[in-house]
Coordinates of C-alpha atoms and ligand atoms in Angstrom, one line a residue:
M951 CA 0.2 0.3 0.0
M952 CA 3.1 2.0 0.8
K953 CA 4.8 1.5 -1.7
R954 CA 2.4 1.8 -4.0
I955 CA 1.6 5.3 -3.0
A956 CA 5.4 5.8 -3.2
R957 CA 5.4 5.2 -6.4
I958 CA 1.9 7.4 -7.6
S959 CA 3.4 10.2 -5.4
L960 CA 7.0 9.9 -7.7
L961 CA 5.0 9.6 -10.7
L962 CA 2.6 13.0 -10.2
L963 CA 6.2 15.2 -9.2
L964 CA 7.5 13.8 -12.5
V965 CA 4.5 15.4 -14.3
A966 CA 4.3 18.3 -12.1
G967 CA 8.2 18.6 -13.3
L968 CA 8.1 18.3 -16.9
W969 CA 5.5 21.1 -16.6
L970 CA 7.0 23.2 -14.1
A971 CA 10.3 22.7 -16.3
L972 CA 8.4 23.7 -19.5
K973 CA 6.1 25.8 -19.1
P974 CA 8.5 29.1 -18.3
T975 CA 10.9 28.3 -21.3
L976 CA 8.8 28.4 -24.1
G977 CA 8.9 31.5 -26.3
N978 CA 10.1 32.9 -23.3
R979 CA 14.1 33.0 -22.9
R980 CA 16.0 33.7 -19.6
L981 CA 19.5 33.5 -20.9
T982 CA 18.9 35.8 -24.0
F983 CA 23.0 35.9 -24.3
L984 CA 23.1 32.0 -25.3
P985 CA 22.0 30.4 -28.4
Q986 CA 18.1 29.4 -28.2
H987 CA 18.6 25.4 -27.4
W988 CA 21.6 26.2 -24.7
S989 CA 19.2 28.6 -23.2
E990 CA 16.3 26.2 -22.9
Y991 CA 18.6 22.9 -21.8
L992 CA 20.0 24.9 -19.1
D993 CA 16.7 26.2 -17.6
Y994 CA 15.7 22.4 -18.1
M995 CA 18.5 21.1 -15.9
D996 CA 18.2 24.2 -13.5
F997 CA 14.8 22.8 -12.4
W998 CA 16.3 19.1 -11.9
L999 CA 18.6 20.0 -10.4
N1000 CA 17.0 22.4 -8.5
L1001 CA 14.4 19.2 -7.5
F1002 CA 17.4 16.7 -6.8
A1003 CA 19.8 18.8 -4.1
F1004 CA 16.1 20.0 -2.3
A1005 CA 15.3 16.2 -2.3
I1006 CA 18.9 15.2 -0.4
L1007 CA 18.8 18.3 1.8
G1008 CA 15.5 17.6 3.0
L1009 CA 16.5 13.7 3.4
T1010 CA 19.2 14.7 4.9
V1011 CA 17.7 17.2 7.3
W1012 CA 14.7 15.4 8.2
F1013 CA 17.8 12.3 9.8
A1014 CA 19.5 15.2 11.3
L1015 CA 16.2 16.1 13.3
G1016 CA 16.7 12.7 14.6
S1017 CA 14.1 10.4 15.4
L1018 CA 10.0 10.5 14.9
Q1019 CA 8.7 12.7 17.3
K1020 CA 6.4 14.7 16.8
V1021 CA 6.0 13.5 13.0
L1022 CA 4.5 16.9 12.1
Q1023 CA 5.8 19.6 13.5
R1024 CA 9.4 19.1 12.3
L1025 CA 8.0 18.5 8.5
F1026 CA 5.9 21.7 8.6
L1027 CA 9.0 23.0 10.1
M1028 CA 11.4 21.5 7.2
I1029 CA 8.9 22.8 4.7
A1030 CA 8.9 26.5 6.0
S1031 CA 12.8 26.6 6.5
I1032 CA 13.9 24.9 3.4
T1033 CA 11.2 26.7 1.0
L1034 CA 12.9 30.0 3.0
L1035 CA 16.0 29.2 1.9
N1036 CA 14.9 28.3 -1.8
L1037 CA 13.0 31.6 -2.2
L1038 CA 16.8 33.4 -0.7
L1039 CA 18.6 31.6 -3.1
E1040 CA 16.0 32.5 -6.4
G1041 CA 16.1 35.8 -4.7
L1042 CA 20.3 36.4 -5.1
Q1043 CA 20.4 34.8 -8.3
S1044 CA 18.2 37.4 -9.5
S1045 CA 20.9 40.0 -8.8
I1046 CA 23.2 37.8 -12.2
P1047 CA 22.5 40.1 -15.2
G1048 CA 20.3 38.3 -17.6
R1049 CA 19.0 36.1 -14.4
A1050 CA 15.4 36.5 -13.2
M1051 CA 13.3 34.3 -9.5
D1052 CA 12.0 31.7 -11.4
Q1053 CA 8.7 30.4 -10.0
A1054 CA 9.7 26.4 -11.4
D1055 CA 13.0 26.5 -10.0
V1056 CA 11.2 27.2 -6.7
W1057 CA 8.4 25.0 -7.5
A1058 CA 11.3 22.8 -7.9
G1059 CA 12.9 23.0 -4.4
L1060 CA 9.5 22.9 -2.4
L1061 CA 8.9 19.2 -4.4
G1062 CA 12.4 18.1 -4.1
C1063 CA 11.8 18.9 -0.3
V1064 CA 8.9 16.9 0.1
L1065 CA 10.3 13.7 -2.1
G1066 CA 13.3 14.0 0.7
I1067 CA 11.0 13.9 3.9
C1068 CA 8.9 11.4 1.8
S1069 CA 11.6 9.2 1.5
G1070 CA 13.0 10.0 4.5
L1071 CA 10.0 8.7 6.1
A1072 CA 9.8 5.8 4.2
M1073 CA 13.1 4.4 5.2
Q1074 CA 12.1 5.0 8.6
L1075 CA 9.0 3.2 8.0
F1076 CA 10.3 0.3 6.2
T1077 CA 13.5 -0.6 7.8
V1078 CA 12.3 -1.7 10.9
R1079 CA 13.1 -5.3 11.4
K1080 CA 10.6 -7.8 12.2
K1081 CA 11.2 -9.5 16.0
V1082 CA 10.6 -13.4 16.1
G1083 CA 9.8 -15.3 18.6
A1084 CA 7.7 -18.5 19.1
S1085 CA 4.8 -17.0 19.1
P1086 CA 3.3 -14.1 16.5
Q1087 CA 4.8 -11.0 18.1
V1088 CA 2.2 -9.0 19.2
L1089 CA 1.6 -4.8 19.9
F1090 CA -1.0 -4.2 22.0
L1091 CA -2.1 -0.3 21.9
D1092 CA -4.3 0.9 24.5
Q1093 CA -5.1 4.9 25.1
T1094 CA -5.2 5.4 29.0
G1095 CA -2.6 4.9 31.8
R1096 CA -5.5 4.9 34.0
L1097 CA -6.9 1.1 35.2
G1098 CA -10.6 0.4 34.0
G1099 CA -11.7 -3.0 33.0
A1100 CA -10.3 -2.9 29.5
E1101 CA -7.1 -2.7 31.1
L1102 CA -7.3 -5.1 33.5
M1103 CA -8.1 -7.4 30.6
L1104 CA -5.4 -6.6 28.5
L1105 CA -2.9 -6.7 31.5
D1106 CA -4.1 -10.7 31.7
I1107 CA -3.8 -11.2 28.4
A1108 CA -0.2 -9.3 28.2
A1109 CA 1.1 -11.3 30.9
A1110 CA 0.1 -14.6 29.6
R1111 CA 2.4 -13.7 26.4
A1112 CA 4.9 -11.3 28.3
A1113 CA 7.6 -12.8 25.9
D1114 CA 5.9 -12.0 22.5
S1115 CA 4.5 -9.5 23.0
E1116 CA 4.7 -4.9 24.0
V1117 CA 2.2 -2.6 24.4
A1118 CA 2.3 0.8 23.2
L1119 CA 0.2 3.5 26.0
F1120 CA -1.2 7.0 24.6
Q1121 CA -0.8 8.5 28.2
D1122 CA 1.2 7.0 31.4
G1123 CA -0.4 6.0 34.8
E1124 CA -0.3 3.0 36.9
F1125 CA -1.5 1.0 34.2
R1126 CA 2.4 0.7 33.1
T1127 CA 3.4 0.4 36.4
A1128 CA 0.9 -2.6 36.5
L1129 CA 2.0 -3.9 32.9
E1130 CA 5.9 -3.6 33.9
K1131 CA 5.5 -5.5 37.3
A1132 CA 4.4 -7.8 35.2
Q1133 CA 7.4 -7.9 33.2
V1134 CA 5.7 -6.8 30.1
K1135 CA 8.2 -3.9 27.8
T1136 CA 5.7 -0.7 27.9
H1137 CA 6.3 2.3 25.4
V1138 CA 4.3 5.5 26.4
F1139 CA 3.7 7.2 22.9
K1140 CA 2.5 10.5 24.3
L1141 CA -0.4 11.7 22.4
A1142 CA -1.1 15.8 22.7
E1143 CA -3.2 17.0 25.4
E1144 CA -6.0 18.8 23.4
A1145 CA -6.7 14.8 21.4
S1146 CA -5.8 13.1 24.6
S1147 CA -9.2 15.1 26.2
V1148 CA -11.4 14.2 23.3
D1149 CA -14.2 12.0 24.8
K1150 CA -16.7 9.3 23.5
Q1151 CA -19.2 12.2 22.7
A1152 CA -16.9 14.4 21.0
G1153 CA -18.1 16.2 18.2
L1154 CA -17.0 17.5 14.9
R1155 CA -15.5 20.1 16.1
C1156 CA -13.4 18.6 18.7
V1157 CA -12.3 16.0 16.7
L1158 CA -10.9 18.5 13.8
R1159 CA -8.5 20.1 16.4
T1160 CA -7.1 17.2 17.3
V1161 CA -6.2 15.5 13.5
P1162 CA -2.3 16.5 13.8
A1163 CA -1.7 14.9 16.9
I1164 CA -3.4 12.0 15.8
V1165 CA -1.8 12.0 12.3
D1166 CA 1.7 12.6 14.4
L1167 CA 0.2 9.3 16.7
T1168 CA -0.1 7.1 14.1
L1169 CA 3.1 7.8 11.6
Q1170 CA 4.8 6.3 14.9
I1171 CA 3.0 3.5 16.2
A1172 CA 3.0 2.7 12.2
R1173 CA 6.8 2.3 12.8
A1174 CA 6.5 0.4 16.0
A1175 CA 4.0 -1.9 14.2
R1176 CA 6.5 -2.9 11.7
A1177 CA 8.3 -5.3 14.0
F1178 CA 5.4 -7.0 15.2
D1179 CA 3.3 -9.8 13.0
V1180 CA 0.0 -8.3 14.7
V1181 CA -1.1 -5.3 16.0
Y1182 CA -4.2 -5.5 19.3
A1183 CA -5.8 -2.1 19.5
N1184 CA -7.9 -3.0 22.9
T1185 CA -9.7 0.6 23.0
A1186 CA -11.8 2.6 21.0
K1187 CA -9.3 5.4 20.4
S1188 CA -6.4 3.0 20.3
L1189 CA -8.4 1.8 17.2
I1190 CA -8.8 4.8 15.7
I1191 CA -5.1 5.4 15.6
G1192 CA -4.1 1.6 15.4
G1193 CA -6.0 0.7 12.3
P1194 CA -4.6 3.5 9.3
A1195 CA -1.0 2.5 11.7
A1196 CA -1.4 -1.1 11.3
R1197 CA -3.1 -0.1 7.3
L1198 CA 0.1 1.6 6.7
A1199 CA 2.5 -0.9 8.2
G1200 CA 1.2 -3.7 6.6
R1201 CA 0.0 -5.6 9.5
P1202 CA -3.1 -7.0 10.6
L1203 CA -5.2 -5.6 13.0
I1204 CA -7.5 -6.9 16.7
F1205 CA -9.7 -5.1 17.6
H1206 CA -10.7 -6.0 21.3
L1207 CA -14.6 -4.3 21.4
H1208 CA -14.8 -3.7 25.6
D1209 CA -17.7 -0.8 24.8
I1210 CA -21.4 -0.8 23.3
I1211 CA -21.6 1.4 20.1
A1212 CA -24.6 3.4 20.5
D1213 CA -25.7 6.3 21.5
G1214 CA -25.7 7.3 25.5
H1215 CA -22.0 5.9 25.5
F1216 CA -20.9 7.8 22.2
S1217 CA -21.5 10.5 19.7
S1218 CA -22.7 9.4 16.4
L1219 CA -19.6 10.7 14.4
N1220 CA -17.7 8.9 16.7
Q1221 CA -20.0 5.7 15.8
K1222 CA -18.8 6.2 12.8
A1223 CA -15.9 6.9 12.6
L1224 CA -15.2 3.2 14.9
I1225 CA -17.3 1.4 12.8
F1226 CA -15.9 2.9 9.7
C1227 CA -12.2 1.4 11.3
A1228 CA -13.0 -1.6 12.7
N1229 CA -14.8 -2.8 9.0
Y1230 CA -12.0 -1.5 7.2
C1231 CA -8.8 -1.9 9.2
A1232 CA -9.5 -5.1 11.4
R1233 CA -9.2 -8.6 10.9
K1234 CA -11.0 -9.5 13.5
V1235 CA -13.5 -8.2 15.9
I1236 CA -13.8 -9.5 19.8
A1237 CA -16.5 -8.4 21.6
N1238 CA -16.7 -8.9 25.0
S1239 CA -20.4 -9.4 25.5
E1240 CA -23.1 -10.8 23.0
A1241 CA -25.1 -7.2 24.1
T1242 CA -21.6 -5.1 22.7
K1243 CA -21.4 -7.7 19.8
D1244 CA -25.0 -7.0 18.6
A1245 CA -24.7 -3.0 19.1
F1246 CA -21.9 -3.4 16.9
I1247 CA -23.3 -5.7 14.2
A1248 CA -26.5 -3.2 14.5
C1249 CA -24.3 0.2 13.7
G1250 CA -23.3 -1.3 10.4
G1251 CA -20.0 -3.3 11.9
R1252 CA -19.4 -6.6 9.9
A1253 CA -20.9 -9.4 11.5
E1254 CA -17.8 -12.5 10.1
L1255 CA -15.1 -10.6 11.6
C1256 CA -16.7 -11.2 15.6
V1257 CA -16.2 -13.7 18.0
V1258 CA -17.4 -13.2 21.3
V1259 CA -15.1 -13.8 24.3
P1260 CA -16.6 -12.7 27.4
N1261 CA -13.6 -11.2 30.3
G1262 CA -11.4 -14.2 32.3
F1263 CA -10.7 -13.5 35.8
H1264 CA -7.7 -15.7 38.5
I1265 CA -9.9 -17.6 40.8
P1266 CA -8.5 -17.0 44.0
E1267 CA -7.8 -20.0 46.4
E1268 CA -7.5 -18.7 49.7
R1269 CA -10.5 -15.7 50.5
T1270 CA -9.9 -12.6 53.0
P1271 CA -9.5 -14.4 56.5
S1272 CA -12.6 -12.2 59.0
P1273 CA -10.2 -10.3 61.1
K1274 CA -9.0 -8.6 58.2
T1275 CA -12.3 -7.8 56.6
A1276 CA -13.6 -6.5 60.0
A1277 CA -10.6 -4.4 60.4
L1278 CA -11.6 -3.2 57.1
R1279 CA -14.5 -2.4 58.0
A1280 CA -13.9 -0.5 61.1
S1281 CA -11.0 1.5 58.7
L1282 CA -13.7 2.0 56.5
G1283 CA -15.9 3.6 59.8
I1284 CA -19.0 0.6 59.1
P1285 CA -20.5 -0.4 62.4
S1286 CA -19.7 -4.2 63.2
A1287 CA -23.4 -4.8 62.7
A1288 CA -24.1 -2.5 59.6
W1289 CA -25.0 -4.4 56.7
T1290 CA -22.5 -4.1 53.5
I1291 CA -23.0 -3.0 50.7
L1292 CA -20.3 -2.8 48.4
M1293 CA -20.9 -0.8 44.9
A1294 CA -17.5 -1.3 43.1
G1295 CA -16.1 0.9 39.5
R1296 CA -15.0 4.3 38.3
L1297 CA -17.9 7.2 39.5
S1298 CA -19.7 7.9 37.0
H1299 CA -23.0 9.1 36.0
W1300 CA -23.9 5.9 34.1
K1301 CA -21.8 3.8 36.3
G1302 CA -25.0 4.8 38.7
Q1303 CA -23.8 5.2 41.7
H1304 CA -26.4 8.0 43.0
V1305 CA -28.9 5.3 41.8
L1306 CA -27.6 3.2 45.0
L1307 CA -27.8 6.3 46.9
E1308 CA -31.6 7.2 46.3
A1309 CA -32.3 3.7 47.1
L1310 CA -30.2 2.9 50.4
K1311 CA -32.4 5.8 51.8
T1312 CA -35.1 2.8 52.5
V1313 CA -33.1 0.4 53.4
P1314 CA -32.7 0.3 57.1
N1315 CA -29.1 -0.5 58.9
A1316 CA -27.5 -0.4 55.5
H1317 CA -24.4 1.1 54.6
A1318 CA -22.8 1.5 51.5
V1319 CA -19.0 1.3 50.3
L1320 CA -17.8 3.3 47.1
L1321 CA -14.8 1.9 45.5
G1322 CA -13.6 3.5 42.8
D1323 CA -12.5 6.3 41.4
A1324 CA -13.3 9.7 38.3
L1325 CA -11.0 7.9 36.1
F1326 CA -11.6 9.3 32.6
T1327 CA -13.1 12.6 32.0
E1328 CA -14.2 16.1 33.7
E1329 CA -17.9 15.4 33.8
D1330 CA -17.0 12.1 35.9
R1331 CA -15.2 14.1 38.5
I1332 CA -17.9 16.7 38.9
Y1333 CA -20.5 13.5 39.1
A1334 CA -18.0 12.4 42.0
Q1335 CA -18.4 15.9 43.8
R1336 CA -22.2 15.1 43.2
L1337 CA -22.0 12.2 45.0
H1338 CA -20.1 13.8 47.6
S1339 CA -23.0 15.9 48.2
Q1340 CA -25.4 13.2 47.9
A1341 CA -24.0 11.3 50.6
D1342 CA -24.9 13.7 53.4
E1343 CA -28.5 14.3 52.4
P1344 CA -30.3 13.5 55.6
G1345 CA -31.4 9.9 55.9
L1346 CA -27.8 9.0 54.1
A1347 CA -24.9 11.3 56.3
G1348 CA -22.6 8.6 58.2
R1349 CA -24.1 6.0 55.9
I1350 CA -21.8 6.3 52.3
H1351 CA -18.2 5.5 51.9
F1352 CA -15.7 6.3 50.0
A1353 CA -12.7 4.2 49.2
G1354 CA -11.5 5.6 46.9
F1355 CA -9.8 3.8 44.0
Q1356 CA -7.9 0.4 45.1
S1357 CA -5.8 -2.1 43.4
D1358 CA -6.3 -4.7 45.6
T1359 CA -10.1 -5.6 45.4
M1360 CA -10.5 -8.8 46.9
P1361 CA -10.3 -7.5 50.6
Y1362 CA -13.6 -5.3 50.1
F1363 CA -15.5 -8.0 47.8
D1364 CA -14.7 -10.1 51.0
M1365 CA -16.3 -7.8 53.6
A1366 CA -19.3 -6.8 51.8
D1367 CA -22.8 -8.9 52.5
V1368 CA -24.0 -7.8 49.1
V1369 CA -22.6 -6.3 45.7
V1370 CA -24.5 -3.9 43.6
H1371 CA -23.9 -2.9 40.1
A1372 CA -26.4 0.3 38.8
S1373 CA -25.1 1.6 35.6
V1374 CA -27.9 3.3 34.1
F1375 CA -26.6 2.5 30.2
P1376 CA -26.2 -1.1 29.1
E1377 CA -23.0 -2.2 30.6
P1378 CA -20.8 -3.8 28.1
F1379 CA -19.5 -6.8 30.1
G1380 CA -19.2 -6.2 34.0
R1381 CA -16.0 -7.5 35.4
V1382 CA -17.3 -5.9 39.0
I1383 CA -20.5 -8.5 38.8
V1384 CA -17.8 -11.7 37.8
E1385 CA -15.9 -10.8 40.9
G1386 CA -19.0 -10.4 43.0
M1387 CA -19.9 -13.7 42.1
L1388 CA -16.5 -15.6 42.6
A1389 CA -15.9 -14.0 46.2
G1390 CA -19.5 -15.6 47.0
K1391 CA -22.0 -12.7 47.7
P1392 CA -25.2 -12.1 46.1
V1393 CA -24.7 -9.7 43.7
I1394 CA -28.1 -7.4 42.0
A1395 CA -27.5 -5.9 38.5
S1396 CA -28.8 -3.8 36.2
R1397 CA -30.8 -6.0 33.5
A1398 CA -29.0 -5.4 30.2
G1399 CA -26.3 -5.5 28.0
G1400 CA -23.6 -8.0 29.6
A1401 CA -25.2 -8.0 32.6
A1402 CA -27.7 -9.4 31.7
E1403 CA -26.2 -12.3 30.0
I1404 CA -23.9 -13.2 33.3
I1405 CA -26.3 -13.3 35.7
Q1406 CA -29.8 -15.7 35.8
H1407 CA -33.1 -13.7 37.3
E1408 CA -33.2 -15.5 40.5
H1409 CA -30.9 -18.3 40.3
T1410 CA -27.0 -16.7 40.1
G1411 CA -28.5 -13.4 41.9
L1412 CA -31.3 -10.6 41.1
L1413 CA -31.2 -8.3 38.1
V1414 CA -33.3 -4.7 38.6
D1415 CA -34.8 -2.4 35.7
P1416 CA -31.6 0.2 35.3
G1417 CA -32.1 3.6 37.1
S1418 CA -34.7 2.7 38.8
A1419 CA -34.3 3.3 42.4
A1420 CA -37.8 1.6 43.7
D1421 CA -37.1 -1.5 42.2
L1422 CA -33.0 -2.0 43.6
A1423 CA -34.2 -1.0 47.2
S1424 CA -36.6 -4.0 46.6
A1425 CA -34.1 -6.2 46.0
L1426 CA -31.6 -4.9 48.4
L1427 CA -35.0 -5.0 51.0
R1428 CA -35.3 -9.0 49.9
L1429 CA -32.0 -9.6 50.5
Q1430 CA -31.7 -8.5 53.5
R1431 CA -34.8 -9.7 55.2
D1432 CA -34.3 -13.5 53.0
S1433 CA -30.2 -14.1 53.8
G1434 CA -31.2 -18.0 53.0
F1435 CA -32.0 -16.8 49.6
A1436 CA -29.4 -15.0 49.5
S1437 CA -26.6 -17.7 50.5
T1438 CA -28.4 -20.0 47.9
I1439 CA -28.1 -17.8 44.7
A1440 CA -24.4 -16.5 46.1
L1441 CA -23.4 -20.4 46.4
Q1442 CA -25.0 -20.7 42.3
A1443 CA -23.5 -17.5 41.2
Q1444 CA -19.2 -18.8 42.7
H1445 CA -19.7 -22.6 41.3
T1446 CA -21.4 -20.4 37.7
A1447 CA -18.6 -17.8 37.8
Q1448 CA -15.7 -20.2 38.3
D1449 CA -16.6 -22.9 35.5
T1450 CA -17.8 -20.1 32.8
Y1451 CA -15.0 -17.1 33.9
A1452 CA -11.5 -18.7 34.6
I1453 CA -8.7 -16.8 33.1
S1454 CA -7.1 -19.5 31.4
A1455 CA -10.1 -20.6 28.9
V1456 CA -10.1 -17.3 28.2
Q1457 CA -6.8 -16.3 27.6
E1458 CA -6.5 -19.8 25.1
K1459 CA -9.6 -17.9 23.1
I1460 CA -7.6 -15.0 22.8
E1461 CA -4.1 -16.3 21.5
S1462 CA -6.6 -18.6 19.3
A1463 CA -7.4 -15.7 17.3
I1464 CA -4.0 -14.0 17.3
R1465 CA -2.9 -17.8 15.5
Q1466 CA -5.6 -17.2 13.4
T1467 CA -5.1 -13.3 12.0
A1468 CA -1.4 -13.6 12.2
G1469 CA -1.8 -16.7 9.6
S1470 CA -4.5 -15.0 7.7
K1471 CA -4.1 -14.1 3.9
K1472 CA -4.3 -9.8 3.3
S1473 CA -6.6 -10.9 1.1
Q1474 CA -9.2 -11.0 3.8
L1475 CA -8.6 -7.5 4.9
L1476 CA -11.6 -5.7 3.2
S1477 CA -10.3 -3.8 -0.2
P1478 CA -12.0 -0.2 0.3
A1479 CA -13.3 -0.7 -4.0
I1480 CA -15.5 -3.0 -2.4
P1481 CA -18.5 -1.9 -1.3
L1482 CA -19.6 -1.9 2.3
P1483 CA -23.1 -3.4 2.5
K1484 CA -25.9 -0.7 3.6
P1485 CA -25.7 -1.2 7.8
P1486 CA -29.2 -0.5 9.0
P1487 CA -29.5 2.6 11.6
C1488 CA -27.9 2.9 14.9
A1489 CA -29.8 1.2 17.9
A1490 CA -30.5 3.9 20.5
Ligands
UDP1725 N1 -11.3 -2.0 40.1 C1 -10.6 -2.3 40.6 N2 -10.2 -0.9 42.0 C2 -11.3 -0.3 42.2 C3 -12.7 -0.1 41.3 C4 -12.6 -1.3 40.4 O1 -9.3 -2.1 40.5 O2 -10.8 0.7 43.2 C5 -11.2 -2.8 39.1 C6 -12.5 -3.7 39.5 O3 -12.4 -4.8 40.2 C7 -13.3 -4.0 38.1 C8 -12.9 -2.8 37.4 O4 -12.1 -2.5 37.8 O5 -12.5 -5.5 37.4 C9 -14.1 -2.4 36.6 O6 -14.5 -3.6 35.2 P1 -15.9 -3.4 35.1 O7 -16.2 -3.7 33.5 O8 -17.2 -3.4 36.3 O9 -16.0 -1.4 34.4 P2 -15.4 -0.7 33.0 O10 -13.7 -0.3 34.3 O11 -14.8 -1.6 32.4 O12 -16.7 0.4 32.8

């Protein structure tokens, strides 16, 4: 692909060069003191000398400026300064008797400079040597440095194949620390501030402002990707950058879909961009639930790319001893006789912590622990502040305990009497639900998305209407009053979770997807010339 672009660009440059070279001399000689054919020949040569001299200058400066950091800035700086030099030289020539500033030569210098830069870029891209190993070499991409559910899943996948994998992050943070602790080679390719602040709801203006930073990062990732067999985009933003980068580098791409692509989660522009990138660039889409797969297809995603692989979990042999859980409750200020509800996950409006707080007003003797923090957006930070104010309302004061983000969550699940998930929009998967089940706790979850696939109502947990505080309150009261029923569903849930979500089985499925993708033929990539089937309207 890159080679074809280079060949076409070269051809266009040559045609433009010839046209520019011949045009000013037609019937309008510059070196009048020479015989006509000599004068024309020199004019013609002058153009090509300029073109190649500036191509060499462009190439040399490109390499002299060092690594590929800030590609676009370097590109614009070079073109501007070399063109200025070119104009200066042409200006000086005009002081020679019989010579004038020649527009064609200025163009030749500019074209030569661009040609030199493109050759430098292509040489940097195509001279990267491929890594070799027992398994396919995978470059994982993730946009964030924070530890959300998608990152925790990637941590397990990358750690299991650390010898044959590297992770590229677009932001630094505790995720990098966790990866390095697991011996996974990690690089941070920083995405400029304006681009990393674009969220899932971003509109056109916001996206356009980020284009230079995105192009810059795409070129850096393309270069890095050349050393690997497969590129694996773990998040939406990493697909937008990793998709074109993988195509540019000629490497197959897997997209791990951890999100429900629909209104409420993504703006319509972002939905279109994601579907386009997945359809055009991905060889496989790993959806974390049937719900995420269905939403992807409903938005126009290609069904034949999809495979559903749920999240996997390490099943600990030992749980937290009771003296430790008692100490934890005390440290949070929970009275020893209080019925304790745990809600784990980042503080974000769609996660529905406010619904639990509202429900709690009608549940006596109950305390709630909110485990997690506002991780990603400014909106989440404002929401977290509102939750603190809501927690001070009459009837709730002293009963809500904010535990913040904790990397070791097991003691929190073990100290709880019940685990609540209350997302107001469909949850793509819902790791906290499985973690509650594995801890042997009764779980209440919102009846939508992946949560409704994990829990069988009244058998392995209770499902309630999303966003309904009244429904949640009655489910809580039912478990509080009927401890026998609570223990029965908790035990059934624990067995189901152990059988269904063991990390080893999930890792095997991911590895098989990686091997298939690494071995698959190039022609399986959808050619842009083949028209896409008309997508049905996006799910609301
Ligand atoms: N989590 C954590 N520390 C916290 C709160 C949550 O490690 O303080 C973990 C939680 O145990 C779960 C993940 O973050 O594994 C959240 O995943 P989930 O699928 O529930 O939500 P997501 O963040 O993917 O939307």
